[in-house]
GROMACS .gro file of N, CA and C in nm:
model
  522
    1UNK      N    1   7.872  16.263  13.204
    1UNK     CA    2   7.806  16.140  13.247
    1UNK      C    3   7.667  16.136  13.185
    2UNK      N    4   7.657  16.030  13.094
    2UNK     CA    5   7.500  16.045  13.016
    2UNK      C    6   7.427  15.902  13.142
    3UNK      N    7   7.315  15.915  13.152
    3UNK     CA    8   7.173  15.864  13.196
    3UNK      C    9   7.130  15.791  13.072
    4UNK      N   10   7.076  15.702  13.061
    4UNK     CA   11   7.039  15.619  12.979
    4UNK      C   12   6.908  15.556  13.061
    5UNK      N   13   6.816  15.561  13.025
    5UNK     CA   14   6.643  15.443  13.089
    5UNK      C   15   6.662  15.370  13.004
    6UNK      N   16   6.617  15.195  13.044
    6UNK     CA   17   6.581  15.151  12.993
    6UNK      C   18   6.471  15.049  13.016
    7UNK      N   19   6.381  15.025  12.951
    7UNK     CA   20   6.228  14.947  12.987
    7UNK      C   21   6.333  14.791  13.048
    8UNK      N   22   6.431  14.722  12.981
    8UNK     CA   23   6.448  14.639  12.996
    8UNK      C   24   6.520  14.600  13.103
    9UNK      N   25   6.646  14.698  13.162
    9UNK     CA   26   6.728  14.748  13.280
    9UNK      C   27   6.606  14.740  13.382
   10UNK      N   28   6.533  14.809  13.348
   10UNK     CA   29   6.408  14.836  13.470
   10UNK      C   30   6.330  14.703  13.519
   11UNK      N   31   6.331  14.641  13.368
   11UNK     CA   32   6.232  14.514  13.419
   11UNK      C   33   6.312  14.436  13.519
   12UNK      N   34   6.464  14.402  13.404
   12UNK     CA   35   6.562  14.319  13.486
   12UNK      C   36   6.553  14.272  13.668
   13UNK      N   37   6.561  14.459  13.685
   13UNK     CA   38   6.590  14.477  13.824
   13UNK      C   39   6.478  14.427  13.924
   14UNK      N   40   6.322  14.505  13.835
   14UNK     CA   41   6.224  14.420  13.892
   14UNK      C   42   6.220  14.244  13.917
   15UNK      N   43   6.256  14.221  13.835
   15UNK     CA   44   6.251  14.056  13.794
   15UNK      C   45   6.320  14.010  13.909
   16UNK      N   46   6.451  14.061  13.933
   16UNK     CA   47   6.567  13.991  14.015
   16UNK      C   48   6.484  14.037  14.158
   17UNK      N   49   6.449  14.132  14.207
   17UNK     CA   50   6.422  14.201  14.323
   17UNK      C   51   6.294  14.084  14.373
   18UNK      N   52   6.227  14.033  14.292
   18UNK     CA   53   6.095  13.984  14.318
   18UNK      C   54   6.102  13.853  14.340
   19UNK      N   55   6.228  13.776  14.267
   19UNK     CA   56   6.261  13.634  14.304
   19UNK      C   57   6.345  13.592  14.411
   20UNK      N   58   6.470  13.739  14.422
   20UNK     CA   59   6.531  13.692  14.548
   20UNK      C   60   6.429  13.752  14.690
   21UNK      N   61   6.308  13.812  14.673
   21UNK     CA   62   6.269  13.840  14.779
   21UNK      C   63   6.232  13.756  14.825
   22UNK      N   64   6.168  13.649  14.778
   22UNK     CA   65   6.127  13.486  14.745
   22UNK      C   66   6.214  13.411  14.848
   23UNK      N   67   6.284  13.425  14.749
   23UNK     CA   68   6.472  13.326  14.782
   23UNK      C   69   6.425  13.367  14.938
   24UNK      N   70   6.471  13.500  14.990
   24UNK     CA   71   6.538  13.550  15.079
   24UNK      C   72   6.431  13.510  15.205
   25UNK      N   73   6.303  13.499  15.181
   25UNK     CA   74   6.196  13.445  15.330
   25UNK      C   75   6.194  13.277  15.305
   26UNK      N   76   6.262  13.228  15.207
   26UNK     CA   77   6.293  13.068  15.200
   26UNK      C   78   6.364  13.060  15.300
   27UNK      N   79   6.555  13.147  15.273
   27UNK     CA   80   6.612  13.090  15.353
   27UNK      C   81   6.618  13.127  15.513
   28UNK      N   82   6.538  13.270  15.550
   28UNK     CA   83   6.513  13.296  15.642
   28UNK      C   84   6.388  13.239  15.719
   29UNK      N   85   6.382  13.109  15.683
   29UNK     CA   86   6.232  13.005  15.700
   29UNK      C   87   6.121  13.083  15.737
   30UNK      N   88   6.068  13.186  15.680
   30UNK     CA   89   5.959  13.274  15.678
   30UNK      C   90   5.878  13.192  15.534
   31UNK      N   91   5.829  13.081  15.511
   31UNK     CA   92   5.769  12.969  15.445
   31UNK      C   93   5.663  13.040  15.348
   32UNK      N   94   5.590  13.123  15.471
   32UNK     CA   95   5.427  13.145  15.410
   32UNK      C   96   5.453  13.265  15.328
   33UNK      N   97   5.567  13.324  15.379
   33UNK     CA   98   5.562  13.462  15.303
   33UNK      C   99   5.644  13.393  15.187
   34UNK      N  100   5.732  13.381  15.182
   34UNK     CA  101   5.817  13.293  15.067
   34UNK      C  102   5.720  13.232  14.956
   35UNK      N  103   5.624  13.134  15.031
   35UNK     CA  104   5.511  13.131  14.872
   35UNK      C  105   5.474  13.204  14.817
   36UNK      N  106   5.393  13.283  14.921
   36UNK     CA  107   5.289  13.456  14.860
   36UNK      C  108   5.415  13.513  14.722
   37UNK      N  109   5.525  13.526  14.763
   37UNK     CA  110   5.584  13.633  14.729
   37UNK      C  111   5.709  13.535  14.557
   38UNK      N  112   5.685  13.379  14.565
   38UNK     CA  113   5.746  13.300  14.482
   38UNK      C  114   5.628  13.270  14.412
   39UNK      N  115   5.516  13.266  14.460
   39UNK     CA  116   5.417  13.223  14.364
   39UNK      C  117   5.345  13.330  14.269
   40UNK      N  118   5.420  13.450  14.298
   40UNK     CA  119   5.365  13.566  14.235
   40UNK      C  120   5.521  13.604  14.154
   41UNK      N  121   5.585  13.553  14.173
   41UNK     CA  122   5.706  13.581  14.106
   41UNK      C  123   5.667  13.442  13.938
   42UNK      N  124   5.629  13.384  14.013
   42UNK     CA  125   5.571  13.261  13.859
   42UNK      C  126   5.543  13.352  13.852
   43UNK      N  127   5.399  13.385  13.848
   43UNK     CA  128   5.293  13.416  13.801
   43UNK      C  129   5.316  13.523  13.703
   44UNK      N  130   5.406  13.631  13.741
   44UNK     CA  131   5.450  13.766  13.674
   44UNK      C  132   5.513  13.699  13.567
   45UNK      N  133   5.638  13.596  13.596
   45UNK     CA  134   5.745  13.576  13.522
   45UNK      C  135   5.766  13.424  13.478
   46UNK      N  136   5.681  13.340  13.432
   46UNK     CA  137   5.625  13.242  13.395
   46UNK      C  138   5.698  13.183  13.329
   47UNK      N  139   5.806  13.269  13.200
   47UNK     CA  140   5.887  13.166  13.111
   47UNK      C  141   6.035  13.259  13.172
   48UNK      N  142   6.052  13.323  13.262
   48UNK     CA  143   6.164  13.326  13.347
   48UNK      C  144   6.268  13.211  13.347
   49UNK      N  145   6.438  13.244  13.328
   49UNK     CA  146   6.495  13.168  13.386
   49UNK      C  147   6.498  13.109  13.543
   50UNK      N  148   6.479  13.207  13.583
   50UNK     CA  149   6.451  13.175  13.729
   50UNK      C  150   6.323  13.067  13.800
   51UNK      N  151   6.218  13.076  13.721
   51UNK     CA  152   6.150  12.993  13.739
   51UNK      C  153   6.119  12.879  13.796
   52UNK      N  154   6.232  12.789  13.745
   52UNK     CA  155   6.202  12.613  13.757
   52UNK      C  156   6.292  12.621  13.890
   53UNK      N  157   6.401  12.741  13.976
   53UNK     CA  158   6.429  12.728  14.081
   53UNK      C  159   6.364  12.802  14.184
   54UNK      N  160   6.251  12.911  14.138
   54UNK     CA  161   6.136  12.951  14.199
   54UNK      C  162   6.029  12.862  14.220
   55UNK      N  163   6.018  12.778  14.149
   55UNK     CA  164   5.915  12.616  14.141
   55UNK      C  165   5.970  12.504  14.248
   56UNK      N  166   6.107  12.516  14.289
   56UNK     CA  167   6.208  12.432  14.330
   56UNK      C  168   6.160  12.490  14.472
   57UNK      N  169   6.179  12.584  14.496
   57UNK     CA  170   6.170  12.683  14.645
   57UNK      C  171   6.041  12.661  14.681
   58UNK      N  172   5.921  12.663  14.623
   58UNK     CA  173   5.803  12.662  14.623
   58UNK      C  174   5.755  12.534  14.701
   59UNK      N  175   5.858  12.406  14.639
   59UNK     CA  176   5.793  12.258  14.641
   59UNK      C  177   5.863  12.248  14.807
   60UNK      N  178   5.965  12.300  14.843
   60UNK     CA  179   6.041  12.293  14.971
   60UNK      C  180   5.959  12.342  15.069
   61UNK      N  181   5.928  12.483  15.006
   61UNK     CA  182   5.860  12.603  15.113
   61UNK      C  183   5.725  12.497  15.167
   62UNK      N  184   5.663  12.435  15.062
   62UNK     CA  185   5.524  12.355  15.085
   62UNK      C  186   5.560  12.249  15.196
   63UNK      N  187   5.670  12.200  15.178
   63UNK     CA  188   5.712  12.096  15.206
   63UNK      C  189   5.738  12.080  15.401
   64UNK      N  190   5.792  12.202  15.417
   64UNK     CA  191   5.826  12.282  15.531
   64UNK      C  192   5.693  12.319  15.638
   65UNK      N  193   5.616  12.352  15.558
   65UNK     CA  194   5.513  12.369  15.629
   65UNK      C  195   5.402  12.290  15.677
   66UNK      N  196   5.432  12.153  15.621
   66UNK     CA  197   5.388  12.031  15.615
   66UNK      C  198   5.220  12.014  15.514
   67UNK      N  199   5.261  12.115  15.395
   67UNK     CA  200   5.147  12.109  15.305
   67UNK      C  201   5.190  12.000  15.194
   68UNK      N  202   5.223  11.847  15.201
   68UNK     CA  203   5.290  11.743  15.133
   68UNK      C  204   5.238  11.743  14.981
   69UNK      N  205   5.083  11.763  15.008
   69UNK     CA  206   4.991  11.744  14.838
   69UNK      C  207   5.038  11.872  14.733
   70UNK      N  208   5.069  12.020  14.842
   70UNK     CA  209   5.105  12.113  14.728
   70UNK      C  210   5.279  12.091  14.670
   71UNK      N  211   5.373  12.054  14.821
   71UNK     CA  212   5.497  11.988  14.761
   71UNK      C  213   5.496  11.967  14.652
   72UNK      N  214   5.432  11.849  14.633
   72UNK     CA  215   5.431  11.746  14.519
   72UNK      C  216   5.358  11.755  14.399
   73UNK      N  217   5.262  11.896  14.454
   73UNK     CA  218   5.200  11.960  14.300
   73UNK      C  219   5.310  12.024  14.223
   74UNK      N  220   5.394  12.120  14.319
   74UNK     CA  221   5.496  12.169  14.253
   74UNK      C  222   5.618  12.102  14.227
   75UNK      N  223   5.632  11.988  14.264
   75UNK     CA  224   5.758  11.891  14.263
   75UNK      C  225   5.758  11.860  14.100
   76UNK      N  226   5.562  11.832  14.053
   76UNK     CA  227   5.560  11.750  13.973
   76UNK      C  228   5.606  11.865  13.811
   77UNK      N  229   5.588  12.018  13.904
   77UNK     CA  230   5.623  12.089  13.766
   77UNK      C  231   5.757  12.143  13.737
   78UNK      N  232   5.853  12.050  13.799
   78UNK     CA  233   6.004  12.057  13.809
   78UNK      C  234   6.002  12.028  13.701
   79UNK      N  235   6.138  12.054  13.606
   79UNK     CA  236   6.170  12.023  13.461
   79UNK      C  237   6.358  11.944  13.513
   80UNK      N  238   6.357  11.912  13.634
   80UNK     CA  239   6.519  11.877  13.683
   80UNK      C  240   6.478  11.738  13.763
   81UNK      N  241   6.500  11.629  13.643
   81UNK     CA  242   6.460  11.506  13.736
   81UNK      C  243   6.567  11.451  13.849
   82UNK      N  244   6.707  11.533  13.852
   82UNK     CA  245   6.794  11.508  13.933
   82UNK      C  246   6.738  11.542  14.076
   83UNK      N  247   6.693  11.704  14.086
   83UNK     CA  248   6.619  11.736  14.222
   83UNK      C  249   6.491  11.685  14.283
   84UNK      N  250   6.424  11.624  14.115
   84UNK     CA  251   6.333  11.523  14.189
   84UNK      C  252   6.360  11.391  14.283
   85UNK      N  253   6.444  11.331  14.226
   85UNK     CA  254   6.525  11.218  14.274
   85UNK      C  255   6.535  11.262  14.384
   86UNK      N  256   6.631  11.317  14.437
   86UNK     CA  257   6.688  11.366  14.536
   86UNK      C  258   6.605  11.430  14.622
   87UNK      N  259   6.497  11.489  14.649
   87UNK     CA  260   6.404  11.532  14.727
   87UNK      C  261   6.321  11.463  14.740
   88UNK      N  262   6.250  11.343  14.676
   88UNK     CA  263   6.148  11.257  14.638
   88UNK      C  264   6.248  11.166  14.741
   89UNK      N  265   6.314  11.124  14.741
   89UNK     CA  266   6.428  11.029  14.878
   89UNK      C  267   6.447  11.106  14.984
   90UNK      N  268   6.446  11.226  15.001
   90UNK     CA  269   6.476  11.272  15.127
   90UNK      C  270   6.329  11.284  15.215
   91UNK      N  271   6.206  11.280  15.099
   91UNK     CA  272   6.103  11.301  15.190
   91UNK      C  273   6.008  11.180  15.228
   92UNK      N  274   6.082  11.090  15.122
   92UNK     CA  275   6.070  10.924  15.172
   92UNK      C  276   6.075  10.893  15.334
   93UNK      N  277   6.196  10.947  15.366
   93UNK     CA  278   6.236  10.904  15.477
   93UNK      C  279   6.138  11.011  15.599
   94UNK      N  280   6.085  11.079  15.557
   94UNK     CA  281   5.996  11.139  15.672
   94UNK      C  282   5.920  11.122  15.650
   95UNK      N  283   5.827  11.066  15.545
   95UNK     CA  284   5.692  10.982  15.541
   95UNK      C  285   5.712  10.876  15.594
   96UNK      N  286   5.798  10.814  15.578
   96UNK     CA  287   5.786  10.678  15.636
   96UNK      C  288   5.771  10.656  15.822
   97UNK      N  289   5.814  10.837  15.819
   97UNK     CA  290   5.852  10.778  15.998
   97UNK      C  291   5.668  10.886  15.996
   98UNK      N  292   5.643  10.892  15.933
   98UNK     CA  293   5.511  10.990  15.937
   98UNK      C  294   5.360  10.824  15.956
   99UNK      N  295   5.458  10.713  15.883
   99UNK     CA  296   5.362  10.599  15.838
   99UNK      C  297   5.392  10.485  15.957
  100UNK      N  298   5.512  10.513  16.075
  100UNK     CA  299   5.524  10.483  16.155
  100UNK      C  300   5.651  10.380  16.162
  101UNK      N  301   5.716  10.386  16.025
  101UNK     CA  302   5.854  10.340  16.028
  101UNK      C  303   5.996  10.352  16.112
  102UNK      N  304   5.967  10.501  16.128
  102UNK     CA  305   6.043  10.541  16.248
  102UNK      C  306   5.986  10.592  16.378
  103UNK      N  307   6.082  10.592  16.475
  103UNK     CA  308   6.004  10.606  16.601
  103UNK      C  309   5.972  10.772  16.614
  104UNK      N  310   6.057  10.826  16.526
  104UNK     CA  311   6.058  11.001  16.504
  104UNK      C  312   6.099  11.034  16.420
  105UNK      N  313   6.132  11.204  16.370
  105UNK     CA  314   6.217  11.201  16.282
  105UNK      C  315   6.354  11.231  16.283
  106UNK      N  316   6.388  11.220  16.398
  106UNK     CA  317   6.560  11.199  16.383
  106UNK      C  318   6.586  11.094  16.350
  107UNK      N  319   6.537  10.971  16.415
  107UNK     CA  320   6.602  10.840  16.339
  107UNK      C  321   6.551  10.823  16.197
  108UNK      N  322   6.440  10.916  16.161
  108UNK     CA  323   6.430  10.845  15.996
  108UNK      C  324   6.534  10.971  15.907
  109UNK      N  325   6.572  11.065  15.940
  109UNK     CA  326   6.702  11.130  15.920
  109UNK      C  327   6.801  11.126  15.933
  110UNK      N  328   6.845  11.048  16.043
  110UNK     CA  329   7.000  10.990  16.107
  110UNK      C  330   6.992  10.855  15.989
  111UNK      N  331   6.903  10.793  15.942
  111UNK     CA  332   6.867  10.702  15.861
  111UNK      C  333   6.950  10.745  15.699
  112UNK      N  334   6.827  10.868  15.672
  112UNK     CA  335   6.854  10.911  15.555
  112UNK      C  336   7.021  10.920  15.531
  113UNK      N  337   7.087  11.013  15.652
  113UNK     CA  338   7.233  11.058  15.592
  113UNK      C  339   7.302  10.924  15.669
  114UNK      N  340   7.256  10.797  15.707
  114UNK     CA  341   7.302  10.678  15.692
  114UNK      C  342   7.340  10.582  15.562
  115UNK      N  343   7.230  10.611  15.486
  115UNK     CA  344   7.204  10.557  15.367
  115UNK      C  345   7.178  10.633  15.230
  116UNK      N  346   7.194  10.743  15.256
  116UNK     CA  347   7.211  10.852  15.107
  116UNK      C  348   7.321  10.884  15.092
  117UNK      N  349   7.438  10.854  15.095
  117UNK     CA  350   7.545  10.907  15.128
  117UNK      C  351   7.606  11.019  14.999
  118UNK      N  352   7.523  10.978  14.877
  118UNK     CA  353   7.585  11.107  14.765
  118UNK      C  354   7.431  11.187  14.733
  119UNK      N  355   7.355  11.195  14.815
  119UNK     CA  356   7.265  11.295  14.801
  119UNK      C  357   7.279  11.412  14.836
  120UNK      N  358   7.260  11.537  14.744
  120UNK     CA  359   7.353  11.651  14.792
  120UNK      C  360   7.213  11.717  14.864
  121UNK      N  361   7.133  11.648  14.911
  121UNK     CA  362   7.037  11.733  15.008
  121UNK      C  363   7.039  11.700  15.156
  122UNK      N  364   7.199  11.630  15.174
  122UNK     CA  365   7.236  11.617  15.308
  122UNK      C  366   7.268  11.724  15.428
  123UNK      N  367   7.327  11.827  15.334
  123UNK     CA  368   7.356  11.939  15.426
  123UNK      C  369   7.250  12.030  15.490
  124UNK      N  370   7.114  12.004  15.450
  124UNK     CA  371   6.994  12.050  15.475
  124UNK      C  372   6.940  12.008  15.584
  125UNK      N  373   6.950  11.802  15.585
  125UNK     CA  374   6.912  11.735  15.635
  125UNK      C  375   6.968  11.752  15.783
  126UNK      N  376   7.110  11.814  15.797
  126UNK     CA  377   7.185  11.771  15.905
  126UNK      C  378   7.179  11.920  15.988
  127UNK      N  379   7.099  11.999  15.902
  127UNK     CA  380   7.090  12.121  16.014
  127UNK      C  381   6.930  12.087  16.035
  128UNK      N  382   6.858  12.014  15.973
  128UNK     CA  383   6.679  11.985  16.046
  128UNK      C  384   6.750  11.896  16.183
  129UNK      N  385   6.852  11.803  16.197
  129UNK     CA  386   6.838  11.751  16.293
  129UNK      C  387   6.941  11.840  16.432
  130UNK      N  388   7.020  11.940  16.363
  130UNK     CA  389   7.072  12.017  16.443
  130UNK      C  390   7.010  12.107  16.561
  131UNK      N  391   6.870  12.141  16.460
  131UNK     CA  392   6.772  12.206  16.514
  131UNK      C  393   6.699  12.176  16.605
  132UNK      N  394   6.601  11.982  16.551
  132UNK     CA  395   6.590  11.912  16.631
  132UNK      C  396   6.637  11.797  16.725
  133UNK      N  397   6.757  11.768  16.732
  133UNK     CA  398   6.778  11.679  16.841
  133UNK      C  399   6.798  11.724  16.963
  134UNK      N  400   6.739  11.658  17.061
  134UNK     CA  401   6.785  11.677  17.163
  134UNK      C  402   6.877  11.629  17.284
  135UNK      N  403   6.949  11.528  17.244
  135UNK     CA  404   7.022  11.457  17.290
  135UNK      C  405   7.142  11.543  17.254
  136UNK      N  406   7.226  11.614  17.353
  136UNK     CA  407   7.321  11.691  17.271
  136UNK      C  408   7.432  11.590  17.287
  137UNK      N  409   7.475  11.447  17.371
  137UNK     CA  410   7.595  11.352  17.268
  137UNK      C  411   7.562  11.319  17.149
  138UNK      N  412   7.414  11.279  17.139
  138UNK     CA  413   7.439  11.224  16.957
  138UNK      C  414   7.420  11.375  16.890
  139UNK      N  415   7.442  11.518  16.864
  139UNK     CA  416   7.449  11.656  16.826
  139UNK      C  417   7.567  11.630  16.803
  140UNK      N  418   7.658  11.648  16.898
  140UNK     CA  419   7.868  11.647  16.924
  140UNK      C  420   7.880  11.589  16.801
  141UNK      N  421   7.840  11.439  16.819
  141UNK     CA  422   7.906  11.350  16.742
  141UNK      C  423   7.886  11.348  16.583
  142UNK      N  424   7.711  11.391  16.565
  142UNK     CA  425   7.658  11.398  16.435
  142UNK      C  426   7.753  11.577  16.396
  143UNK      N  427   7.807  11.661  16.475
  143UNK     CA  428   7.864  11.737  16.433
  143UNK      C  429   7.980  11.757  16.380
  144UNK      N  430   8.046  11.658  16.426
  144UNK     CA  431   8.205  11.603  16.429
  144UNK      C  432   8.159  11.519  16.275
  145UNK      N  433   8.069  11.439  16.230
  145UNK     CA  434   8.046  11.393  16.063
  145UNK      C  435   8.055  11.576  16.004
  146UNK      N  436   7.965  11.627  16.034
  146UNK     CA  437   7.924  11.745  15.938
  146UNK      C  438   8.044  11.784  15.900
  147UNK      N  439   8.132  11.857  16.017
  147UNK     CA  440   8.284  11.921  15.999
  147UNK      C  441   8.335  11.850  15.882
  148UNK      N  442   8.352  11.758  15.910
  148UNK     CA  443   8.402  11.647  15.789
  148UNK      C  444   8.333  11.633  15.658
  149UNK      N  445   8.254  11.673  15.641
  149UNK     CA  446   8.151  11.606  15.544
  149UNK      C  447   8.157  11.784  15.467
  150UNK      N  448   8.124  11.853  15.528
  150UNK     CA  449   8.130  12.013  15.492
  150UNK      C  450   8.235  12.156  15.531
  151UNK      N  451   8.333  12.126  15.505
  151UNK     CA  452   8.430  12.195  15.590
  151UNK      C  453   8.422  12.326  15.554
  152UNK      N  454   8.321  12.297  15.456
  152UNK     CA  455   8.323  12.495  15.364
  152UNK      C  456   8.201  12.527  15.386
  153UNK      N  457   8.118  12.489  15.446
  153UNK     CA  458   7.983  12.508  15.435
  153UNK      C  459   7.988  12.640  15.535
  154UNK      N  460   7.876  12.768  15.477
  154UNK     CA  461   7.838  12.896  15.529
  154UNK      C  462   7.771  12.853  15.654
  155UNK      N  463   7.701  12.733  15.657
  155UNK     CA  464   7.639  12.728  15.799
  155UNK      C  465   7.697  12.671  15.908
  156UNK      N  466   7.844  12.636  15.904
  156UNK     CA  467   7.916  12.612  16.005
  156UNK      C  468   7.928  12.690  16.103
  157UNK      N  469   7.943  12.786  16.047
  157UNK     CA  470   7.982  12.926  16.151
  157UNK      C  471   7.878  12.902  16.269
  158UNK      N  472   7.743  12.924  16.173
  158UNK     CA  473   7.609  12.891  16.297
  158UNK      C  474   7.607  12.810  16.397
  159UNK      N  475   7.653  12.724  16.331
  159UNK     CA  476   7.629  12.552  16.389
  159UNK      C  477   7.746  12.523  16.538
  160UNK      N  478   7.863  12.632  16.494
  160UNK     CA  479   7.963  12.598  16.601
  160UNK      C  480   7.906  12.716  16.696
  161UNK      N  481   7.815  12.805  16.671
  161UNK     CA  482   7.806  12.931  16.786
  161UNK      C  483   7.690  12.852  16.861
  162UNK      N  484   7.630  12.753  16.768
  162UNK     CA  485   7.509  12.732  16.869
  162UNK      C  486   7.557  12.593  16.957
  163UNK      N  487   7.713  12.571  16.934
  163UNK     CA  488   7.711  12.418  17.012
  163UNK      C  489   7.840  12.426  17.071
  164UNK      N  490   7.880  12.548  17.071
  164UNK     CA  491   8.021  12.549  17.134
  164UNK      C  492   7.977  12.518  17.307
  165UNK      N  493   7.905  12.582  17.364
  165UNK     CA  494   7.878  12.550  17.495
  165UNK      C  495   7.857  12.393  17.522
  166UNK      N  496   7.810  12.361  17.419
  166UNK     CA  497   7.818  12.176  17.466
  166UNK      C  498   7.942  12.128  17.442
  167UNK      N  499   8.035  12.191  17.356
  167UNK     CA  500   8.147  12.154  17.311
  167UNK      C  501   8.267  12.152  17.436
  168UNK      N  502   8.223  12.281  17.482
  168UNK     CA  503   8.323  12.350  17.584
  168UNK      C  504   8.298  12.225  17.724
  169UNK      N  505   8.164  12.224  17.748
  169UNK     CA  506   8.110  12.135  17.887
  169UNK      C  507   8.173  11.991  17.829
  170UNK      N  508   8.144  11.925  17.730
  170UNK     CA  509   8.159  11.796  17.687
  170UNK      C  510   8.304  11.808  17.703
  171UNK      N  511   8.404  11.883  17.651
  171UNK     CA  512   8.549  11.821  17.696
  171UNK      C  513   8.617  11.840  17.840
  172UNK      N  514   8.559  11.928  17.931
  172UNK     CA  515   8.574  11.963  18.036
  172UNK      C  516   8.555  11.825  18.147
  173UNK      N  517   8.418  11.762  18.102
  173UNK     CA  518   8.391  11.635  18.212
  173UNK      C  519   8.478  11.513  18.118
  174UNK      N  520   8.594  11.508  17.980
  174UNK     CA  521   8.652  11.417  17.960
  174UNK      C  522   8.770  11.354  18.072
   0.00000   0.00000   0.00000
């Protein structure tokens, strides 16, 4: 069995280790650490493939935390005018209820996946309101679209552990 080093094997691993650490406090909505740790992943790795979806994570992470001006600093250094589109409309609809269009933001979200219907940043949208609604009949019902709408989606699993008890009560008083 020969051992082989290599500077480039080594970097690789660094490279990957430093962007999904990134990735990994995105999707575990740990926001602030997710920048620290994506904005130093640019910084190291600047003409990276990974990059323009480390730039992508960045404009969300901002976005999340309700820092809108850095969003859109990093929105603007996207090189994917498709995800601009598509995020630039999804955050339409929560400015607007921010500008007093909607009465909150479930209805300017129940809005959005009213009227976006091939925006693929719906499945995002429908676990912010999973999170926040509190009306658990309109939850049931907006859950009963999702099933349908995502039948493969990894966050189902979640979504049915956190609503089976309304599920279970709701057919019980049918």
């Amino acid at each position: 069995l020969n051992y082989v080093s290599s500077p480039l094997i080594e970097s690789d691993y660094k490279r990957n280790a430093a962007f999904l650490d990134g990735k990994g406090m995105f999707y575990n909505k740990k926001y602030e650490k997710a920048i620290a740790k994506l904005e130093r992943f640019i910084k190291d790795y600047p003409a990276d493939f990974l990059t323009p979806y480390a730039i992508q994570l960045l404009s969300q992470s901002y976005f999340y935390i309700k820092d809108y001006d850095k969003s859109l600093e990093y929105m603007g250094k996207i090189n994917n005018p498709e995800f601009i589109i598509d995020k630039m409309i999804q955050m339409r609809y929560f400015i607007d209820y921010k500008m007093g269009m909607y009465e909150d933001s479930i209805a300017a979200y129940t809005a959005f996946l009213e009227n976006e219907l091939k925006n693929p940043l719906r499945n995002e949208v429908y676990g912010y309101l999973f999170e926040n609604m509190d009306n658990d009949d309109e939850k049931h019902k907006l859950f009963l679209k999702y099933i349908f709408e995502f039948p493969e989606s990894p966050n189902l699993v979640n979504y049915i552990k956190e609503l089976i008890p309304y599920i279970v009560f709701f057919e019980k008083i049918k």
